[in-house]
Coordinates of C-alpha atoms in Angstrom, one line a residue:
X245 CA -42.8 -23.2 96.3
X246 CA -43.5 -20.1 94.2
X247 CA -47.1 -18.8 94.0
X248 CA -48.8 -17.9 90.7
X249 CA -48.5 -14.2 91.6
X250 CA -44.8 -14.4 92.2
X251 CA -44.2 -16.3 89.0
X252 CA -46.2 -13.6 87.1
X253 CA -44.1 -10.9 88.7
X254 CA -40.8 -12.6 88.0
X255 CA -41.9 -13.2 84.4
X256 CA -42.7 -9.5 83.9
X257 CA -39.3 -8.6 85.4
X258 CA -37.6 -10.9 83.0
X259 CA -39.4 -9.4 80.1
X260 CA -38.5 -5.9 81.3
X261 CA -34.9 -6.9 81.6
X262 CA -35.0 -8.2 78.1
X263 CA -36.6 -5.1 76.7
X264 CA -34.0 -2.9 78.5
X265 CA -31.2 -5.0 77.2
X266 CA -32.6 -4.9 73.6
X267 CA -33.0 -1.1 73.8
X268 CA -29.4 -0.7 75.1
X269 CA -28.1 -3.0 72.3
X270 CA -30.0 -0.9 69.7
X271 CA -28.6 2.3 71.1
X272 CA -25.1 0.9 70.9
X273 CA -25.7 -0.3 67.3
X274 CA -27.0 3.1 66.5
X275 CA -24.0 4.8 68.0
X276 CA -21.6 2.5 66.2
X277 CA -23.2 3.1 62.8
X278 CA -23.2 6.8 63.3
X279 CA -26.9 7.4 63.3
X280 CA -28.2 9.9 65.9
X281 CA -31.6 11.4 66.7
X282 CA -32.1 15.0 65.8
X283 CA -31.8 16.1 69.4
X284 CA -28.4 14.4 69.7
X285 CA -27.2 16.6 66.8
X286 CA -28.1 19.9 68.5
X287 CA -25.0 21.8 69.6
X288 CA -25.4 23.7 72.9
X289 CA -24.5 27.3 72.7
X290 CA -20.7 27.7 72.8
X291 CA -20.0 24.0 72.8
X292 CA -19.0 23.4 69.1
X293 CA -15.4 24.1 68.2
X294 CA -15.1 27.9 68.2
X295 CA -12.7 30.8 68.5
X296 CA -12.5 32.7 71.8
X297 CA -10.6 35.8 72.8
X298 CA -8.5 35.0 75.9
X299 CA -6.3 37.8 77.1
X300 CA -4.6 39.3 74.2
X301 CA -4.9 36.3 71.9
X302 CA -7.6 34.3 70.0
X303 CA -7.6 30.6 70.8
X304 CA -9.4 27.6 69.3
X305 CA -11.7 26.0 71.8
X306 CA -12.5 22.3 71.3
X307 CA -14.8 20.5 73.7
X308 CA -14.5 23.4 76.1
X309 CA -10.7 23.6 76.2
X310 CA -8.1 25.5 74.2
X311 CA -6.5 23.4 71.4
X312 CA -3.0 24.1 70.0
X313 CA -2.9 23.1 66.3
X314 CA 0.4 21.2 65.6
X315 CA -0.7 20.6 62.1
X316 CA 0.2 19.1 58.8
X317 CA -1.5 20.1 55.5
X318 CA -1.6 17.1 53.3
X319 CA -0.6 17.3 49.6
X320 CA -3.6 18.3 47.4
X321 CA -4.5 14.7 46.3
X322 CA -3.4 12.7 49.3
X323 CA -6.7 12.7 51.2
X324 CA -8.8 11.7 48.1
X325 CA -8.1 8.0 48.7
X326 CA -8.7 6.3 52.1
X327 CA -6.5 3.4 51.1
X328 CA -3.7 5.8 50.3
X329 CA -4.0 7.4 53.7
X330 CA -3.7 4.2 55.6
X331 CA 0.1 4.4 55.7
X332 CA 0.1 8.2 56.2
X333 CA -1.8 8.3 59.6
X334 CA 0.8 6.4 61.6
X335 CA 3.7 8.4 60.2
X336 CA 2.0 11.7 61.1
X337 CA 1.1 10.4 64.6
X338 CA 4.7 9.4 65.2
X339 CA 5.8 12.9 64.0
X340 CA 3.9 14.7 66.7
X341 CA 1.2 16.0 64.5
X342 CA -2.1 16.4 66.3
X343 CA -4.2 18.1 63.6
X344 CA -4.4 17.1 59.9
X345 CA -5.5 19.7 57.3
X346 CA -7.1 17.5 54.6
X347 CA -8.8 18.4 51.3
X348 CA -12.4 17.6 50.6
X349 CA -13.2 18.5 47.0
X350 CA -16.5 19.5 45.4
X351 CA -15.9 17.1 42.5
X352 CA -15.9 14.1 44.9
X353 CA -18.6 15.4 47.1
X354 CA -21.2 16.1 44.3
X355 CA -20.2 14.1 41.2
X356 CA -23.8 14.3 40.0
X357 CA -25.7 17.5 40.6
X358 CA -27.9 17.1 43.6
X359 CA -26.4 13.7 44.6
X360 CA -23.9 14.0 47.5
X361 CA -21.3 11.5 48.5
X362 CA -19.6 12.0 51.8
X363 CA -17.5 8.8 51.9
X364 CA -14.2 10.8 51.7
X365 CA -15.3 12.9 54.7
X366 CA -16.5 9.9 56.7
X367 CA -13.2 8.0 56.0
X368 CA -11.1 11.0 57.1
X369 CA -13.2 11.5 60.3
X370 CA -13.1 7.8 61.2
X371 CA -9.4 7.4 60.7
X372 CA -8.6 10.6 62.5
X373 CA -10.5 9.4 65.5
X374 CA -8.8 6.0 65.3
X375 CA -5.4 7.8 65.6
X376 CA -6.6 10.3 68.2
X377 CA -6.1 13.3 65.9
X378 CA -8.2 16.3 64.9
X379 CA -9.1 17.5 61.4
X380 CA -9.3 20.9 59.6
X381 CA -11.0 20.3 56.3
X382 CA -10.0 22.2 53.2
X383 CA -13.0 22.9 51.0
X384 CA -11.7 22.9 47.4
X385 CA -14.7 24.1 45.5
X386 CA -14.6 26.9 42.9
X387 CA -10.9 27.7 43.2
X388 CA -7.6 26.1 44.3
X389 CA -4.6 28.4 44.0
X390 CA -6.8 30.7 42.1
X391 CA -7.4 28.1 39.4
X392 CA -10.7 26.2 38.8
X393 CA -9.8 22.5 38.8
X394 CA -11.7 20.8 41.7
X395 CA -15.3 21.5 40.4
X396 CA -17.5 18.6 39.3
X397 CA -17.5 17.7 35.6
X398 CA -21.0 19.0 35.2
X399 CA -19.7 22.5 36.3
X400 CA -16.6 22.3 34.1
X401 CA -18.6 21.4 31.0
X402 CA -21.2 24.2 31.3
X403 CA -19.4 27.6 31.0
X404 CA -22.6 29.3 30.0
X405 CA -24.3 28.5 33.3
X406 CA -21.0 28.8 35.2
X407 CA -19.1 31.6 33.4
X408 CA -15.4 32.0 33.4
X409 CA -13.2 35.0 33.9
X410 CA -11.7 36.6 30.8
X411 CA -8.7 38.6 29.7
X412 CA -9.1 42.2 28.3
X413 CA -9.1 40.5 24.8
X414 CA -12.1 38.4 25.8
X415 CA -10.2 35.1 26.0
X416 CA -11.6 32.7 28.7
X417 CA -9.4 31.8 31.6
X418 CA -9.6 28.4 33.4
X419 CA -11.0 30.4 36.4
X420 CA -14.6 30.7 37.4
X421 CA -15.6 34.4 37.6
X422 CA -16.7 35.7 41.0
X423 CA -19.8 37.2 39.3
X424 CA -21.4 33.9 38.5
X425 CA -24.6 33.8 40.6
X426 CA -25.4 30.1 39.8
X427 CA -21.8 29.2 40.5
X428 CA -21.9 30.7 43.9
X429 CA -25.3 29.1 44.7
X430 CA -24.1 25.7 43.6
X431 CA -20.8 25.9 45.5
X432 CA -22.7 27.1 48.6
X433 CA -25.3 24.3 48.4
X434 CA -22.6 21.6 48.2
X435 CA -20.6 23.1 51.1
X436 CA -23.7 23.5 53.2
X437 CA -24.6 19.9 52.6
X438 CA -21.2 18.8 53.8
X439 CA -21.4 21.0 56.9
X440 CA -24.9 19.6 57.6
X441 CA -23.5 16.1 57.4
X442 CA -20.6 17.0 59.8
X443 CA -23.2 18.3 62.3
X444 CA -25.1 15.0 62.0
X445 CA -22.0 12.8 62.5
X446 CA -19.4 14.8 64.4
X447 CA -21.2 17.0 66.9
X448 CA -20.2 14.8 70.0
X449 CA -16.7 13.8 68.9
X450 CA -15.7 17.2 67.5
X451 CA -13.0 15.6 65.3
X452 CA -13.3 18.4 62.7
X453 CA -12.3 21.6 64.4
X454 CA -11.9 24.1 61.6
X455 CA -12.6 24.5 57.9
X456 CA -10.6 26.3 55.2
X457 CA -12.7 28.0 52.5
X458 CA -11.4 27.3 49.0
X459 CA -7.6 27.8 48.5
X460 CA -5.5 30.9 47.7
X461 CA -8.2 32.6 45.7
X462 CA -7.5 35.5 43.4
X463 CA -7.2 36.2 39.6
X464 CA -4.1 35.2 37.8
X465 CA -2.6 37.2 34.9
X466 CA -4.4 40.6 35.1
X467 CA -5.3 42.9 38.0
X468 CA -9.0 42.3 37.3
X469 CA -11.6 40.2 35.4
X470 CA -12.9 41.4 32.1
X471 CA -15.8 39.0 31.5
X472 CA -19.1 40.8 30.6
X473 CA -20.5 40.4 34.1
X474 CA -17.3 41.9 35.6
X475 CA -17.2 44.7 33.1
X476 CA -20.8 45.7 34.0
X477 CA -20.0 45.6 37.8
X478 CA -16.7 47.6 37.3
X479 CA -18.4 50.4 35.4
X480 CA -21.2 50.5 38.0
X481 CA -21.3 52.0 41.5
X482 CA -19.1 50.9 44.3
X483 CA -21.4 49.0 46.7
X484 CA -22.7 51.2 49.5
X485 CA -21.9 48.4 51.9
X486 CA -18.2 49.0 51.2
X487 CA -18.2 52.8 51.4
X488 CA -20.2 52.7 54.6
X489 CA -17.7 50.3 56.1
X490 CA -14.9 52.6 55.1
X491 CA -16.6 55.6 56.7
X492 CA -17.3 53.7 60.0
X493 CA -13.7 52.4 60.2
X494 CA -12.0 55.5 58.8
X495 CA -9.8 56.1 61.9
X496 CA -8.5 52.4 62.0
X497 CA -8.1 51.6 58.3
X498 CA -4.9 49.9 57.4
X499 CA -2.3 52.1 55.6
X500 CA -2.8 50.4 52.3
X501 CA -6.6 51.0 52.4
X502 CA -6.3 54.6 53.6
X503 CA -3.9 55.5 50.8
X504 CA -6.1 54.0 48.1
X505 CA -9.2 55.8 49.4
X506 CA -7.6 59.1 50.0
X507 CA -6.2 59.2 46.5
X508 CA -9.5 60.6 45.1
X509 CA -10.6 62.4 48.3
X510 CA -12.3 59.6 50.3
X511 CA -15.4 59.7 48.1
X512 CA -18.4 57.7 49.3
X513 CA -20.2 57.2 46.0
X514 CA -19.3 56.7 42.4
X515 CA -17.8 54.1 40.1
X516 CA -14.7 52.1 41.2
X517 CA -12.4 54.5 39.3
X518 CA -14.2 57.6 40.6
X519 CA -13.8 56.4 44.2
X520 CA -10.4 54.9 44.1
X521 CA -8.8 56.1 40.8
X522 CA -7.8 54.6 37.5
X523 CA -4.9 52.2 38.5
X524 CA -4.1 48.6 39.3
X525 CA -4.8 49.0 43.0
X526 CA -8.4 49.9 42.2
X527 CA -8.7 46.8 40.0
X528 CA -7.3 44.8 42.9
X529 CA -9.8 46.3 45.4
X530 CA -12.6 45.5 43.0
X531 CA -11.5 41.9 42.8
X532 CA -11.0 41.7 46.5
X533 CA -14.6 42.9 47.1
X534 CA -16.1 40.3 44.8
X535 CA -13.9 37.4 45.9
X536 CA -14.7 38.2 49.5
X537 CA -18.4 38.6 48.9
X538 CA -18.5 35.3 47.0
X539 CA -16.6 33.5 49.8
X540 CA -18.8 35.1 52.5
X541 CA -22.0 33.7 50.9
X542 CA -20.5 30.2 50.8
X543 CA -19.2 30.5 54.4
X544 CA -22.5 31.8 55.7
X545 CA -24.3 28.9 54.1
X546 CA -22.0 26.5 55.8
X547 CA -22.1 28.2 59.2
X548 CA -26.0 28.1 59.1
X549 CA -25.7 24.3 59.1
X550 CA -22.8 23.9 61.5
X551 CA -21.0 26.9 62.9
X552 CA -17.3 25.9 62.9
X553 CA -14.3 28.4 62.7
X554 CA -13.7 29.1 59.1
X555 CA -10.6 30.7 57.5
X556 CA -9.2 31.6 54.1
X557 CA -5.6 31.4 53.1
X558 CA -3.5 33.9 51.0
X559 CA -1.0 33.4 48.3
X560 CA 1.2 36.2 49.6
X561 CA 2.9 38.8 47.4
X562 CA 6.4 37.6 46.3
X563 CA 9.5 39.9 46.0
X564 CA 9.5 39.7 42.3
X565 CA 5.8 40.6 41.8
X566 CA 5.2 44.0 40.2
X567 CA 1.4 44.2 40.0
X568 CA -1.8 42.3 41.0
X569 CA -2.2 39.3 38.8
X570 CA 1.5 38.3 39.3
X571 CA 0.0 37.1 42.6
X572 CA -3.7 36.1 42.6
X573 CA -5.4 39.5 42.5
X574 CA -8.1 40.2 45.1
X575 CA -7.1 37.4 47.4
X576 CA -6.9 37.8 51.2
X577 CA -3.4 39.3 51.0
X578 CA -2.5 41.7 53.8
X579 CA -3.1 44.9 51.8
X580 CA -6.7 43.6 51.1
X581 CA -7.7 42.8 54.7
X582 CA -10.0 45.8 55.2
X583 CA -11.9 45.0 52.0
X584 CA -12.3 41.3 53.0
X585 CA -13.5 42.3 56.5
X586 CA -16.1 44.6 54.9
X587 CA -17.3 42.0 52.4
X588 CA -16.8 38.7 54.4
X589 CA -17.9 39.1 58.0
X590 CA -18.5 35.4 58.3
X591 CA -14.9 34.5 57.6
X592 CA -13.0 34.2 60.9
X593 CA -9.3 34.3 59.9
X594 CA -7.4 35.7 57.0
X595 CA -4.3 33.4 57.0
X596 CA -1.0 33.7 55.2
X597 CA 0.8 30.8 53.4
X598 CA 4.4 31.7 54.2
X599 CA 7.4 30.2 52.3
X600 CA 9.5 33.4 52.2
X601 CA 12.5 33.9 54.4
X602 CA 11.4 36.7 56.7
X603 CA 8.8 34.8 58.5
X604 CA 8.4 37.1 61.6
X605 CA 7.8 40.3 59.6
X606 CA 5.3 38.7 57.3
X607 CA 3.4 37.2 60.2
X608 CA 3.2 40.5 61.9
X609 CA 1.8 42.0 58.7
X610 CA -1.0 39.5 58.7
X611 CA -1.8 39.9 62.4
X612 CA -2.8 43.6 62.2
X613 CA -6.2 44.9 63.3
X614 CA -6.8 41.9 65.6
X615 CA -6.7 39.2 62.8
X616 CA -6.2 35.9 64.6
X617 CA -2.9 34.1 63.8
X618 CA -3.0 30.8 62.0
X619 CA -0.5 29.5 59.4
X620 CA -2.0 26.7 57.3
X621 CA 1.0 26.4 54.9
X622 CA 4.7 26.9 55.5
X623 CA 7.9 25.0 55.8
X624 CA 9.1 22.0 57.8
X625 CA 12.6 21.1 58.8
X626 CA 14.6 23.2 61.3
X627 CA 13.4 26.4 59.5
X628 CA 9.8 25.2 60.1
X629 CA 10.5 24.5 63.8
X630 CA 11.8 28.1 64.2
X631 CA 8.7 29.4 62.4
X632 CA 6.3 27.4 64.5
X633 CA 8.1 28.3 67.8
X634 CA 7.9 32.0 66.9
X635 CA 4.3 31.9 65.7
X636 CA 3.1 30.1 68.9
X637 CA 5.4 31.9 71.4
X638 CA 5.6 35.4 70.1
X639 CA 2.4 35.9 68.1
X640 CA -0.1 33.8 70.1
X641 CA -0.9 31.6 67.1
X642 CA -3.7 29.1 67.1
X643 CA -1.3 26.8 65.3
X644 CA 1.1 26.0 62.5
X645 CA 1.1 23.6 59.6
X646 CA 3.8 22.7 57.1
X647 CA 2.6 21.7 53.6
X648 CA 3.0 18.2 52.2
X649 CA 4.6 17.1 55.5
X650 CA 3.4 13.5 55.0
X651 CA 5.9 13.1 52.1
X652 CA 9.0 13.5 54.2
X653 CA 8.0 13.6 57.9
X654 CA 10.1 10.5 58.6
X655 CA 13.2 11.7 56.9
X656 CA 16.3 13.0 58.8
X657 CA 15.8 16.5 57.5
X658 CA 12.7 16.7 59.6
X659 CA 14.0 15.1 62.7
X660 CA 14.3 18.3 64.7
X661 CA 10.9 19.5 63.5
X662 CA 9.3 16.4 64.7
X663 CA 11.1 16.7 68.0
X664 CA 9.8 20.2 68.4
X665 CA 6.2 19.1 67.7
X666 CA 6.5 16.3 70.2
X667 CA 7.9 18.5 72.9
X668 CA 5.4 21.3 72.2
X669 CA 2.6 18.8 72.3
X670 CA 3.6 17.7 75.8
X671 CA 3.3 21.2 77.1
X672 CA 0.4 22.5 74.9
X673 CA -1.7 23.3 78.0
X674 CA 1.1 25.2 79.5
X675 CA 1.7 27.1 76.3
X676 CA -2.0 28.0 75.8
X677 CA -2.4 29.2 79.4
X678 CA 0.8 31.4 79.0
X679 CA -0.6 32.8 75.7
X680 CA -3.8 33.8 77.4
X681 CA -2.1 35.3 80.4
X682 CA 0.7 37.1 78.5
X683 CA 3.5 35.1 80.1
X684 CA 5.2 33.8 76.9
X685 CA 7.6 35.1 74.3
X686 CA 9.8 33.7 71.5
X687 CA 12.9 34.4 69.4
X688 CA 13.6 33.5 65.8
X689 CA 17.2 33.4 64.7
X690 CA 18.8 33.1 61.3
X691 CA 22.6 33.0 60.5
X692 CA 22.4 34.4 57.0
X693 CA 20.8 37.7 58.2
X694 CA 23.0 39.9 60.4
X695 CA 19.9 41.5 61.9
X696 CA 18.5 38.1 63.0
X697 CA 21.4 36.5 64.8
X698 CA 20.1 38.1 68.0
X699 CA 16.7 38.7 69.4
X700 CA 15.3 39.9 72.7
X701 CA 12.2 38.7 74.7
X702 CA 10.7 40.9 77.4
X703 CA 8.8 39.1 80.2
X704 CA 8.0 40.9 83.4
X705 CA 11.0 42.7 84.8
X706 CA 13.5 40.6 82.7
X707 CA 14.9 41.0 79.2
X708 CA 15.9 37.7 77.7
X709 CA 18.7 38.1 75.2
X710 CA 18.8 35.2 72.6
X711 CA 21.7 34.6 70.3
X712 CA 22.3 32.1 67.6
X713 CA 25.0 29.5 68.3
X714 CA 28.3 31.0 67.2
X715 CA 32.0 30.2 67.2
X716 CA 35.0 32.5 67.8
X717 CA 36.8 34.6 70.4
X718 CA 35.8 37.6 72.3
X719 CA 37.6 40.3 74.1
X720 CA 41.1 39.4 75.2
X721 CA 41.2 36.2 73.2
X722 CA 39.4 34.1 75.8
X723 CA 37.2 31.3 74.4
X724 CA 33.5 32.3 74.7
X725 CA 30.1 30.9 74.0
X726 CA 28.7 34.2 72.8
X727 CA 29.8 36.4 69.9
X728 CA 31.9 35.4 66.9
X729 CA 30.9 34.1 63.6
X730 CA 27.6 32.4 62.6
X731 CA 26.9 29.6 60.2
X732 CA 24.7 31.2 57.5
X733 CA 22.7 28.0 57.2
X734 CA 21.9 27.8 60.9
X735 CA 18.6 28.6 62.4
X736 CA 17.7 28.8 66.1
X737 CA 14.7 29.6 68.3
X738 CA 13.5 29.8 71.8
X739 CA 10.2 29.8 73.5
X740 CA 10.2 31.4 77.0
X741 CA 7.4 31.0 79.5
X742 CA 7.3 32.9 82.8
X743 CA 6.1 30.6 85.6
X744 CA 5.4 31.3 89.3
X745 CA 9.0 31.1 90.5
X746 CA 11.0 30.2 87.4
X747 CA 11.2 30.4 83.6
X748 CA 10.7 27.5 81.3
X749 CA 12.5 27.4 77.9
X750 CA 12.2 25.3 74.9
X751 CA 15.1 26.1 72.6
X752 CA 17.4 25.0 69.8
X753 CA 20.7 26.4 68.5
X754 CA 20.5 29.3 70.9
X755 CA 22.3 30.7 73.9
X756 CA 20.4 32.9 76.3
X757 CA 21.5 35.6 78.8
X758 CA 19.5 37.9 81.1
X759 CA 19.3 41.6 81.7
X760 CA 17.1 43.6 84.2
X761 CA 14.4 45.4 82.2
X762 CA 14.9 48.6 84.2
X763 CA 18.7 48.5 83.7
X764 CA 19.2 48.4 87.5
X765 CA 21.8 45.8 88.7
X766 CA 22.3 42.3 87.3
X767 CA 20.4 39.1 86.8
X768 CA 22.0 35.9 88.1
X769 CA 21.1 32.2 87.7
X770 CA 20.0 30.7 91.0
X771 CA 19.2 27.2 89.7
X772 CA 19.3 25.7 86.2
X773 CA 17.9 22.2 85.5
X774 CA 17.4 20.2 82.4
X775 CA 14.5 17.8 82.1
X776 CA 11.5 16.7 80.0
X777 CA 7.8 16.4 80.0
X778 CA 5.8 13.2 79.6
X779 CA 2.6 12.9 77.5
X780 CA 0.6 14.0 80.5
X781 CA 2.5 17.2 80.8
X782 CA 4.4 16.2 84.0
X783 CA 7.9 17.5 84.4
X784 CA 10.7 15.0 85.0
X785 CA 13.8 16.8 86.3
X786 CA 17.2 15.8 85.0
X787 CA 20.7 17.2 85.8
X788 CA 21.3 20.4 87.8
X789 CA 23.5 22.5 85.5
X790 CA 26.3 24.7 86.7
X791 CA 30.0 25.4 86.0
X792 CA 31.0 25.0 82.3
X793 CA 27.3 24.2 81.4
X794 CA 26.1 27.8 82.2
X795 CA 29.3 29.9 82.1
X796 CA 28.9 31.6 78.6
X797 CA 31.5 34.3 79.1
X798 CA 34.9 34.5 80.9
X799 CA 35.6 38.1 80.0
X800 CA 33.7 39.1 83.1
X801 CA 34.9 42.8 83.2
X802 CA 33.5 43.3 79.7
X803 CA 30.4 41.3 80.5
X804 CA 29.7 43.4 83.6
X805 CA 30.2 46.6 81.7
X806 CA 27.5 45.4 79.3
X807 CA 25.2 44.5 82.1
X808 CA 25.5 40.7 82.0
X809 CA 26.5 38.3 84.7
X810 CA 28.5 36.1 82.3
X811 CA 26.2 33.1 82.9
X812 CA 23.3 31.9 80.8
X813 CA 21.6 29.0 79.1
X814 CA 23.2 26.9 76.4
X815 CA 21.0 25.1 73.9
X816 CA 24.0 23.9 71.9
X817 CA 22.3 21.3 69.7
X818 CA 19.9 21.5 66.8
X819 CA 17.7 19.0 68.7
X820 CA 15.3 21.1 70.9
X821 CA 15.5 20.7 74.7
X822 CA 13.8 22.1 77.8
X823 CA 15.6 24.0 80.5
X824 CA 14.1 25.5 83.7
X825 CA 15.9 28.4 85.4
X826 CA 15.3 30.3 88.6
X827 CA 16.7 33.9 88.6
X828 CA 17.8 36.4 91.2
X829 CA 18.7 40.1 91.1
X830 CA 21.8 41.6 92.6

């Protein structure tokens, strides 16, 4: 029989258990609905997604670990409808994409001035989480491809408050001028509100890992803006902040900047034409300063709310362009990087959108002066796979993203691209560690360019000679797997990673031979194995290759005279594959 005291104690315990259960239930409901206390939203120092220098490369750090962006930039209107996106997510997941670059527009975010609607953002974040993917949001505010089309209606209809750029004849362009103070304030306010919302809803999950500011900004048609505000600024003094920056960095200026500044004797005060001369390049520098300064104010406002990595993207100069304005003048093109660094210190990366054929040279141009490497727009297909492999393996890229990939990611033309993404995704940790430690290289091969059918990777004491798959005979008429003729449409690539006692290769349409870096002796193949990695990054060994599978040349006397053993690796299919090789010197 229980006493009154024990009954009272048991009753209190029951009430306590009920209160605790109720509290836990409320906490779970709060978590499910996305509400958090203000302390929950605080981001510990260094814990939000951020960029970090590791070895000789800059990497994106998410939840404390490096993240390799195997991306897809959606078509401009794709992400505006959550219903439309429902069939897109599974296709991208199946394609090996791990990060989606998706547009969030000012017009949808603030349809009525001062009233914000983040339903598009919330839908993207929720669905990305559901499919275990990350997001890089593209803020389409004042400009997209240099044109003003994603602003709210209340901005579009008030060109007095939000002035437009003009031609020399005074004709208005459908482009907001960079000199509009209220425009910049309104754009920054809307962007800051979105970043504040992301901090409140995504701090713990870190689904959104980067943000792109506007899109391919710059002035179309003329080298500079001629609206009254721009005319006054152009006739005025060059900002002291720019001339001071040029003085401090004089010894490390890019050639394009040095040439423009030296033209008039490296002056540190005066009007734009007095400092840089009367020419189109001066007009372009003027526009670059004002676009960059505008973008920096918006970026700074966003970072004050939630400090994520933020980048801008460039509509790069095309071969047929003869002057600024043929391409968007004043954008973050390679020749303007110094000006952008001076005016926009809050922008983390100046990224190129590359659709031209000479991907490696363009990428090197955009990686100068320590600019981190990230390609938000480029091609897919076999060409895109080669681009991505080169960017990640040779340039230490944060990632790569083909544009509009959701439209054809499941088509046969993209089969080898998807295979590359899937394989690279399985060894992302290995790739990222090799980037940071300088143990990785890559080759980019193209049949239509005689200078690109071969490439060499240097890793440690070994030179790795990569050659596009070819057909034909070599010395003495013996059938060979190197030399000959090359399919002009063919593209190949190889990523090489030096490991403790072996080399790991991911390649397509390429044959690989080895030379000693010091030219002393020869390099032989001790063991070659094919295999694959599972989703946890574990290696599953396949066949041991020898004989016909690794004998690339039978003209041994000629091969030896050239320093080769005659053996090598044969990636004789467009589908990418892994090979591991142990080498020896003799």
